[in-house]
């Protein structure tokens, strides 16, 4: 709900106290694909980067059974502290301000980090860039560590921190290497098409 696909009203219906709508939309689409026989859950992978990384992290916290594999790039995950780092204070217009006592319970209800619990999580590859000026590497590290500790499945939880990149690949060569890693990860987890 961050683009202009359906207008600003649609975007606003996924912000602040309405943020859960974003996760519900995503889960409904994935469940719909399975229900319609388009994909078996054991071959379903989801991916998101940046705000989309937050999205897939929240989705697996809420529905660990949703899919087999997850690519989670440069995510925010601790939504009770996100605004204290770099220039993220400006993002409170989208997510809400956890320092506001009225907003705090709503943010806490969907914050990925605060809703992880012991469960059979899917295979997850979390990626981050050491030179990221938007989202520091520690949310990615925190997510990978929490999932490794909490998962009851034997599926891998991996962290890839690139020392040369930021909020995306630093070069075409690096982009290709990252894409190769991600495709190898998915091929290992869900098989080849």
XYZ file of N, CA and C in Angstrom:
579
model
N 0.815 -1.208 0.000
C 0.000 0.000 0.000
C 0.854 1.266 0.000
N 2.045 1.161 -0.564
C 2.912 2.320 -0.565
C 2.990 3.028 -1.895
N 2.476 2.432 -2.956
C 2.577 3.051 -4.269
C 1.333 3.837 -4.621
N 1.244 4.245 -5.872
C 0.097 5.019 -6.339
C -0.931 4.146 -7.048
N -0.819 2.835 -6.904
C -1.673 1.919 -7.662
C -3.164 2.210 -7.475
N -3.563 2.461 -6.247
C -4.985 2.675 -5.965
C -5.240 4.000 -5.261
N -4.310 4.937 -5.344
C -4.510 6.269 -4.806
C -4.092 6.434 -3.361
N -4.111 7.677 -2.919
C -3.638 8.010 -1.580
C -4.561 7.488 -0.482
N -5.839 7.430 -0.742
C -6.764 6.907 0.268
C -6.427 5.452 0.602
N -6.142 4.678 -0.438
C -5.765 3.261 -0.251
C -4.471 3.165 0.561
N -3.507 4.043 0.266
C -2.254 4.084 1.014
C -2.519 4.403 2.482
N -3.334 5.410 2.737
C -3.631 5.820 4.114
C -4.348 4.721 4.893
N -5.098 3.878 4.203
C -5.773 2.767 4.869
C -4.789 1.675 5.291
N -3.496 1.874 4.992
C -2.453 0.962 5.431
C -1.410 1.635 6.294
N -1.732 2.798 6.836
C -0.800 3.554 7.679
C -1.328 3.647 9.108
N -0.408 3.994 9.988
C -0.724 4.290 11.384
C -1.599 3.192 12.005
N -2.758 3.567 12.531
C -3.607 2.567 13.204
C -4.193 1.542 12.231
N -4.032 1.775 10.940
C -4.539 0.846 9.921
C -3.447 -0.064 9.348
N -2.270 -0.058 9.937
C -1.135 -0.790 9.369
C -1.430 -2.279 9.209
N -2.200 -2.858 10.102
C -2.502 -4.289 10.011
C -3.156 -4.651 8.681
N -3.846 -3.707 8.048
C -4.460 -3.972 6.737
C -3.430 -4.446 5.715
N -2.224 -3.890 5.783
C -1.161 -4.253 4.842
C -0.816 -5.740 4.982
N -0.674 -6.188 6.217
C -0.310 -7.584 6.466
C -1.472 -8.505 6.110
N -2.689 -8.075 6.446
C -3.871 -8.874 6.108
C -4.009 -9.044 4.597
N -3.749 -7.968 3.839
C -3.802 -8.040 2.373
C -2.829 -9.093 1.858
N -1.605 -9.017 2.333
C -0.543 -9.913 1.856
C -0.874 -11.367 2.186
N -1.312 -11.608 3.408
C -1.672 -12.961 3.841
C -2.840 -13.483 3.013
N -3.824 -12.622 2.756
C -4.989 -13.041 1.968
C -4.591 -13.442 0.551
N -3.672 -12.714 -0.050
C -3.218 -13.064 -1.395
C -2.507 -14.408 -1.385
N -1.610 -14.610 -0.435
C -0.891 -15.887 -0.347
C -1.860 -17.040 -0.100
N -2.769 -16.870 0.843
C -3.764 -17.920 1.114
C -4.646 -18.163 -0.104
N -4.966 -17.098 -0.836
C -5.771 -17.229 -2.045
C -5.063 -18.035 -3.122
N -3.771 -17.816 -3.296
C -2.995 -18.584 -4.269
C -3.015 -20.077 -3.935
N -2.904 -20.379 -2.646
C -2.935 -21.777 -2.199
C -4.337 -22.352 -2.384
N -5.357 -21.621 -1.954
C -6.745 -22.095 -2.059
C -7.169 -22.331 -3.506
N -6.669 -21.497 -4.413
C -7.004 -21.632 -5.835
C -6.167 -22.681 -6.548
N -5.283 -23.343 -5.819
C -4.454 -24.384 -6.411
C -3.333 -23.853 -7.287
N -3.018 -22.575 -7.190
C -1.936 -21.996 -7.996
C -0.567 -22.430 -7.501
N -0.451 -22.682 -6.202
C 0.824 -23.085 -5.607
C 0.547 -23.896 -4.346
N 1.401 -24.843 -4.087
C 1.362 -25.584 -2.829
C 2.159 -24.777 -1.801
N 1.698 -24.739 -0.570
C 2.372 -23.963 0.467
C 3.846 -24.359 0.607
N 4.159 -25.621 0.340
C 5.545 -26.092 0.472
C 6.449 -25.542 -0.635
N 5.850 -24.903 -1.649
C 6.640 -24.309 -2.733
C 6.416 -22.798 -2.841
N 5.823 -22.237 -1.802
C 5.531 -20.803 -1.794
C 6.666 -20.051 -1.095
N 7.190 -19.044 -1.770
C 8.211 -18.170 -1.192
C 7.696 -16.738 -1.254
N 8.074 -15.940 -0.262
C 7.709 -14.531 -0.250
C 8.972 -13.693 -0.143
N 8.883 -12.461 -0.641
C 10.059 -11.597 -0.662
C 9.647 -10.160 -0.418
N 10.492 -9.432 0.293
C 10.285 -8.009 0.476
C 11.561 -7.351 0.931
N 11.759 -6.112 0.485
C 12.924 -5.347 0.889
C 12.525 -3.970 1.374
N 13.234 -3.470 2.366
C 12.983 -2.173 2.975
C 11.609 -2.203 3.666
N 10.657 -1.375 3.248
C 9.315 -1.459 3.817
C 8.719 -2.846 3.550
N 9.087 -3.441 2.418
C 8.663 -4.805 2.116
C 9.339 -5.827 3.015
N 10.550 -5.512 3.497
C 11.217 -6.380 4.474
C 10.460 -6.379 5.791
N 10.003 -5.198 6.187
C 9.127 -5.088 7.354
C 7.868 -5.915 7.132
N 7.296 -5.800 5.946
C 6.076 -6.537 5.606
C 6.259 -8.038 5.777
N 7.287 -8.619 5.138
C 7.433 -10.081 5.225
C 7.834 -10.520 6.631
N 8.572 -9.680 7.358
C 8.913 -10.019 8.743
C 7.648 -10.062 9.607
N 6.767 -9.072 9.435
C 5.510 -9.057 10.196
C 4.623 -10.242 9.824
N 4.598 -10.565 8.538
C 3.769 -11.676 8.068
C 4.234 -13.005 8.663
N 5.541 -13.250 8.688
C 5.975 -14.540 9.254
C 5.826 -14.566 10.774
N 5.892 -13.392 11.411
C 5.624 -13.359 12.852
C 4.166 -13.726 13.124
N 3.264 -13.267 12.253
C 1.843 -13.530 12.439
C 1.414 -14.884 11.888
N 2.050 -15.333 10.813
C 1.661 -16.585 10.159
C 2.898 -17.391 9.746
N 3.585 -18.000 10.694
C 4.784 -18.767 10.360
C 4.509 -19.910 9.383
N 3.280 -20.347 9.294
C 2.899 -21.459 8.418
C 2.594 -21.020 6.990
N 2.665 -19.726 6.702
C 2.194 -19.189 5.421
C 2.953 -19.722 4.218
N 4.269 -19.914 4.360
C 5.083 -20.259 3.199
C 6.271 -21.124 3.614
N 7.030 -21.533 2.623
C 8.205 -22.379 2.853
C 9.488 -21.565 2.999
N 9.584 -20.434 2.285
C 10.829 -19.670 2.286
C 10.554 -18.171 2.209
N 11.491 -17.403 2.773
C 11.340 -15.954 2.846
C 12.667 -15.282 2.499
N 12.600 -14.284 1.619
C 13.722 -13.383 1.374
C 13.344 -12.049 2.006
N 14.101 -11.647 3.014
C 13.772 -10.447 3.788
C 14.958 -9.493 3.720
N 14.815 -8.407 2.952
C 15.921 -7.484 2.748
C 15.781 -6.192 3.524
N 16.862 -5.731 4.066
C 17.016 -4.464 4.795
C 15.754 -4.078 5.581
N 15.329 -4.959 6.493
C 14.050 -4.723 7.173
C 14.148 -3.859 8.425
N 13.082 -3.151 8.713
C 12.822 -2.647 10.061
C 12.075 -3.770 10.765
N 12.381 -4.036 12.013
C 11.630 -5.091 12.708
C 11.223 -4.700 14.126
N 12.005 -3.838 14.765
C 11.681 -3.409 16.119
C 10.993 -2.061 16.010
N 9.680 -2.107 15.916
C 8.927 -0.887 15.648
C 8.686 -0.040 16.899
N 9.201 -0.487 18.032
C 9.117 0.319 19.241
C 10.361 1.175 19.425
N 11.410 0.890 18.604
C 12.659 1.643 18.705
C 13.162 2.186 17.367
N 12.489 1.871 16.283
C 12.974 2.234 14.950
C 13.271 3.719 14.811
N 12.473 4.550 15.435
C 12.526 5.995 15.259
C 13.715 6.654 15.955
N 14.489 5.880 16.672
C 15.626 6.433 17.413
C 16.937 6.378 16.634
N 16.895 5.885 15.421
C 18.124 5.677 14.664
C 18.060 6.358 13.308
N 19.213 6.924 12.929
C 19.369 7.625 11.669
C 18.253 8.648 11.502
N 17.621 8.722 10.363
C 16.572 9.733 10.165
C 15.172 9.125 10.219
N 15.042 7.979 10.870
C 13.778 7.246 10.872
C 12.654 7.951 11.627
N 12.958 8.966 12.402
C 11.898 9.711 13.102
C 10.853 10.210 12.107
N 11.284 10.514 10.882
C 10.341 11.011 9.875
C 9.355 9.923 9.431
N 9.645 8.675 9.691
C 8.768 7.579 9.280
C 7.598 7.373 10.233
N 7.569 8.120 11.334
C 6.447 7.975 12.263
C 5.133 8.403 11.611
N 5.196 9.179 10.531
C 3.977 9.559 9.811
C 3.342 8.348 9.126
N 4.150 7.359 8.833
C 3.677 6.130 8.191
C 3.320 5.054 9.224
N 4.217 4.875 10.195
C 4.086 3.755 11.143
C 3.475 4.147 12.479
N 3.533 5.426 12.827
C 3.105 5.874 14.140
C 4.320 6.121 15.017
N 4.097 6.846 16.080
C 5.177 7.194 17.004
C 5.044 6.359 18.269
N 5.964 5.417 18.483
C 5.854 4.570 19.676
C 6.036 5.332 20.986
N 6.537 6.560 20.930
C 6.630 7.369 22.146
C 5.290 8.000 22.514
N 4.319 7.927 21.627
C 2.971 8.426 21.885
C 2.196 7.305 22.590
N 1.774 7.551 23.806
C 1.105 6.517 24.609
C -0.146 5.968 23.930
N -0.820 6.789 23.146
C -2.028 6.322 22.457
C -1.681 5.418 21.273
N -0.563 5.702 20.609
C -0.168 4.924 19.430
C 0.558 3.632 19.805
N 1.235 3.622 20.941
C 2.087 2.500 21.325
C 1.406 1.128 21.253
N 0.207 0.936 21.846
C -0.401 -0.399 21.805
C -0.661 -0.911 20.391
N -1.079 -0.014 19.499
C -1.342 -0.417 18.124
C -0.080 -0.838 17.396
N 1.016 -0.095 17.606
C 2.294 -0.444 16.978
C 2.827 -1.745 17.567
N 2.736 -1.881 18.865
C 3.210 -3.097 19.549
C 2.489 -4.335 19.027
N 1.236 -4.182 18.647
C 0.421 -5.320 18.196
C 0.942 -5.945 16.902
N 1.639 -5.150 16.069
C 2.125 -5.706 14.796
C 3.639 -5.653 14.628
N 4.351 -5.069 15.567
C 5.814 -4.978 15.466
C 6.401 -6.384 15.319
N 7.097 -6.667 14.209
C 7.575 -8.038 13.981
C 8.396 -8.606 15.143
N 9.354 -7.851 15.619
C 10.243 -8.357 16.672
C 9.468 -8.724 17.934
N 8.476 -7.953 18.268
C 7.743 -8.161 19.515
C 6.656 -9.217 19.406
N 6.447 -9.744 18.218
C 5.430 -10.775 18.037
C 5.997 -12.111 17.594
N 7.314 -12.225 17.560
C 7.930 -13.523 17.299
C 7.759 -14.398 18.527
N 7.536 -15.668 18.302
C 7.358 -16.626 19.387
C 7.869 -17.973 18.904
N 8.058 -18.937 19.785
C 8.489 -20.256 19.302
C 7.477 -20.804 18.293
N 7.973 -21.174 17.117
C 7.120 -21.691 16.043
C 8.014 -22.356 14.995
N 7.396 -23.109 14.118
C 8.119 -23.731 13.003
C 8.195 -22.708 11.869
N 9.202 -21.863 11.904
C 9.344 -20.805 10.914
C 9.822 -21.365 9.580
N 9.488 -20.671 8.498
C 10.006 -21.067 7.193
C 11.512 -20.799 7.123
N 12.140 -21.260 6.075
C 13.527 -20.891 5.810
C 13.557 -19.398 5.523
N 14.532 -18.698 6.096
C 14.593 -17.248 5.939
C 16.019 -16.829 5.612
N 16.150 -16.000 4.589
C 17.412 -15.339 4.272
C 17.196 -13.849 4.495
N 17.880 -13.316 5.500
C 17.794 -11.894 5.829
C 19.049 -11.227 5.274
N 18.872 -10.140 4.526
C 20.019 -9.453 3.948
C 20.068 -7.998 4.405
N 21.289 -7.476 4.442
C 21.499 -6.107 4.881
C 22.813 -5.599 4.303
N 22.965 -4.284 4.270
C 24.199 -3.661 3.797
C 24.838 -2.844 4.899
N 26.112 -3.053 5.111
C 26.825 -2.373 6.187
C 26.854 -0.853 5.996
N 26.741 -0.405 4.750
C 26.783 1.036 4.447
C 25.383 1.634 4.268
N 24.360 0.954 4.744
C 22.988 1.419 4.575
C 22.757 2.691 5.389
N 22.384 3.754 4.719
C 22.113 5.021 5.388
C 20.676 5.162 5.858
N 19.812 4.233 5.473
C 18.398 4.283 5.882
C 18.110 3.347 7.042
N 18.476 2.079 6.857
C 18.185 1.059 7.870
C 19.503 0.401 8.262
N 19.922 0.618 9.471
C 21.149 0.034 9.979
C 21.099 -1.488 9.871
N 22.242 -2.142 9.988
C 22.264 -3.609 9.897
C 21.703 -4.289 11.141
N 21.630 -3.589 12.262
C 21.216 -4.310 13.468
C 19.789 -4.845 13.441
N 18.810 -4.224 12.756
C 17.507 -4.894 12.701
C 17.577 -6.246 11.987
N 18.345 -6.333 10.905
C 18.493 -7.611 10.202
C 19.168 -8.639 11.097
N 20.207 -8.216 11.802
C 20.909 -9.124 12.715
C 19.984 -9.579 13.842
N 19.209 -8.643 14.351
C 18.279 -8.930 15.443
C 17.204 -9.934 14.996
N 16.700 -9.748 13.771
C 15.691 -10.659 13.240
C 16.261 -12.060 13.069
N 17.427 -12.161 12.439
C 18.033 -13.472 12.223
C 18.308 -14.176 13.549
N 18.846 -13.446 14.522
C 19.150 -14.046 15.827
C 17.882 -14.528 16.528
N 16.840 -13.713 16.502
C 15.582 -14.099 17.162
C 14.978 -15.330 16.496
N 14.969 -15.348 15.166
C 14.400 -16.501 14.460
C 15.226 -17.761 14.696
N 16.543 -17.631 14.697
C 17.390 -18.798 14.971
C 17.105 -19.356 16.362
N 16.887 -18.478 17.309
C 16.619 -18.907 18.676
C 15.224 -19.524 18.822
N 14.241 -18.972 18.145
C 12.854 -19.364 18.364
C 12.324 -20.472 17.455
N 12.946 -20.685 16.302
C 12.359 -21.642 15.370
C 12.387 -23.060 15.921
N 11.312 -23.770 15.652
C 11.231 -25.191 16.034
C 11.367 -26.083 14.808
N 11.597 -25.464 13.632
C 11.787 -26.244 12.411
C 13.280 -26.442 12.168
N 13.594 -27.309 11.213
C 14.999 -27.519 10.864
C 15.395 -26.706 9.632
N 14.558 -25.772 9.250
C 14.842 -24.939 8.086
C 15.858 -23.860 8.458
N 16.725 -23.503 7.527
C 17.786 -22.540 7.860
C 17.275 -21.117 8.025
N 17.897 -20.420 8.947
C 17.697 -18.985 9.133
C 19.075 -18.374 8.899
N 19.221 -17.655 7.792
C 20.530 -17.152 7.388
C 20.551 -15.631 7.360
N 21.729 -15.082 7.613
C 21.944 -13.637 7.565
C 23.081 -13.366 6.591
N 22.846 -12.424 5.681
C 23.887 -12.012 4.732
C 24.046 -10.501 4.869
N 25.186 -10.073 5.411
C 25.486 -8.650 5.532
C 26.611 -8.337 4.558
N 26.323 -7.487 3.597
C 27.325 -7.106 2.617
C 28.079 -5.888 3.128
N 29.387 -5.968 3.123
C 30.209 -4.888 3.673
C 30.289 -3.656 2.768
N 29.977 -3.819 1.480
C 30.144 -2.719 0.537
C 28.843 -2.044 0.117
N 27.718 -2.647 0.392
C 26.463 -2.080 -0.108
C 25.735 -1.288 0.965
N 24.718 -0.579 0.505
C 23.881 0.205 1.403
C 22.478 -0.342 1.409
N 21.532 0.482 1.008
C 20.125 0.080 1.012
C 19.776 -0.704 -0.249
N 20.790 -1.051 -0.982
C 20.679 -1.843 -2.198
C 22.072 -2.161 -2.691
N 22.163 -2.856 -3.773
C 23.448 -3.252 -4.324
C 24.279 -2.035 -4.719
N 25.592 -2.164 -4.554
C 26.500 -1.066 -4.897
C 26.916 -1.089 -6.362
N 26.708 -2.219 -7.038
C 27.104 -2.327 -8.443
C 26.277 -3.419 -9.111
N 26.325 -3.450 -10.427
C 25.626 -4.497 -11.171
C 26.212 -5.867 -10.839
N 27.518 -5.944 -10.713
C 28.183 -7.206 -10.346
C 27.672 -7.701 -8.995
N 27.610 -6.796 -8.041
C 27.133 -7.170 -6.712
C 25.660 -7.590 -6.761
N 24.863 -6.883 -7.538
C 23.446 -7.237 -7.688
C 23.306 -8.656 -8.216
N 24.099 -8.998 -9.217
C 24.047 -10.347 -9.788
C 24.460 -11.395 -8.757
N 25.485 -11.092 -7.950
C 25.930 -12.032 -6.920
C 24.832 -12.244 -5.866
N 24.181 -11.165 -5.474
C 23.098 -11.258 -4.492
C 21.923 -12.058 -5.062
N 21.591 -11.792 -6.319
C 20.504 -12.505 -6.975
C 20.818 -13.997 -7.070
N 22.053 -14.324 -7.379
C 22.478 -15.722 -7.437
C 22.336 -16.394 -6.071
N 22.777 -15.720 -5.012
C 22.623 -16.257 -3.655
C 21.153 -16.498 -3.320
N 20.316 -15.532 -3.653
C 18.891 -15.652 -3.336
C 18.240 -16.789 -4.120
N 18.575 -16.917 -5.400
C 18.004 -17.993 -6.211
C 18.505 -19.359 -5.763
N 19.759 -19.431 -5.355
C 20.291 -20.696 -4.830
C 19.573 -21.072 -3.536
N 19.336 -20.097 -2.689
C 18.609 -20.320 -1.440
C 17.202 -20.835 -1.737
N 16.506 -20.173 -2.663
C 15.150 -20.595 -3.004
C 15.135 -21.976 -3.665
N 16.085 -22.235 -4.540
C 16.156 -23.547 -5.191
C 16.361 -24.654 -4.157
N 17.175 -24.374 -3.163
C 17.420 -25.350 -2.091
C 16.149 -25.610 -1.296
N 15.366 -24.557 -1.057
C 14.197 -24.668 -0.184
C 12.928 -25.106 -0.904
N 12.669 -24.587 -2.090
C 11.397 -24.914 -2.752
C 11.597 -25.691 -4.050
N 12.836 -25.939 -4.429
C 13.109 -26.669 -5.652
C 13.141 -25.735 -6.832
N 13.491 -26.286 -7.961
C 13.555 -25.490 -9.189
C 12.210 -25.516 -9.877
N 11.890 -24.434 -10.614
C 10.588 -24.398 -11.299
C 10.492 -25.473 -12.384
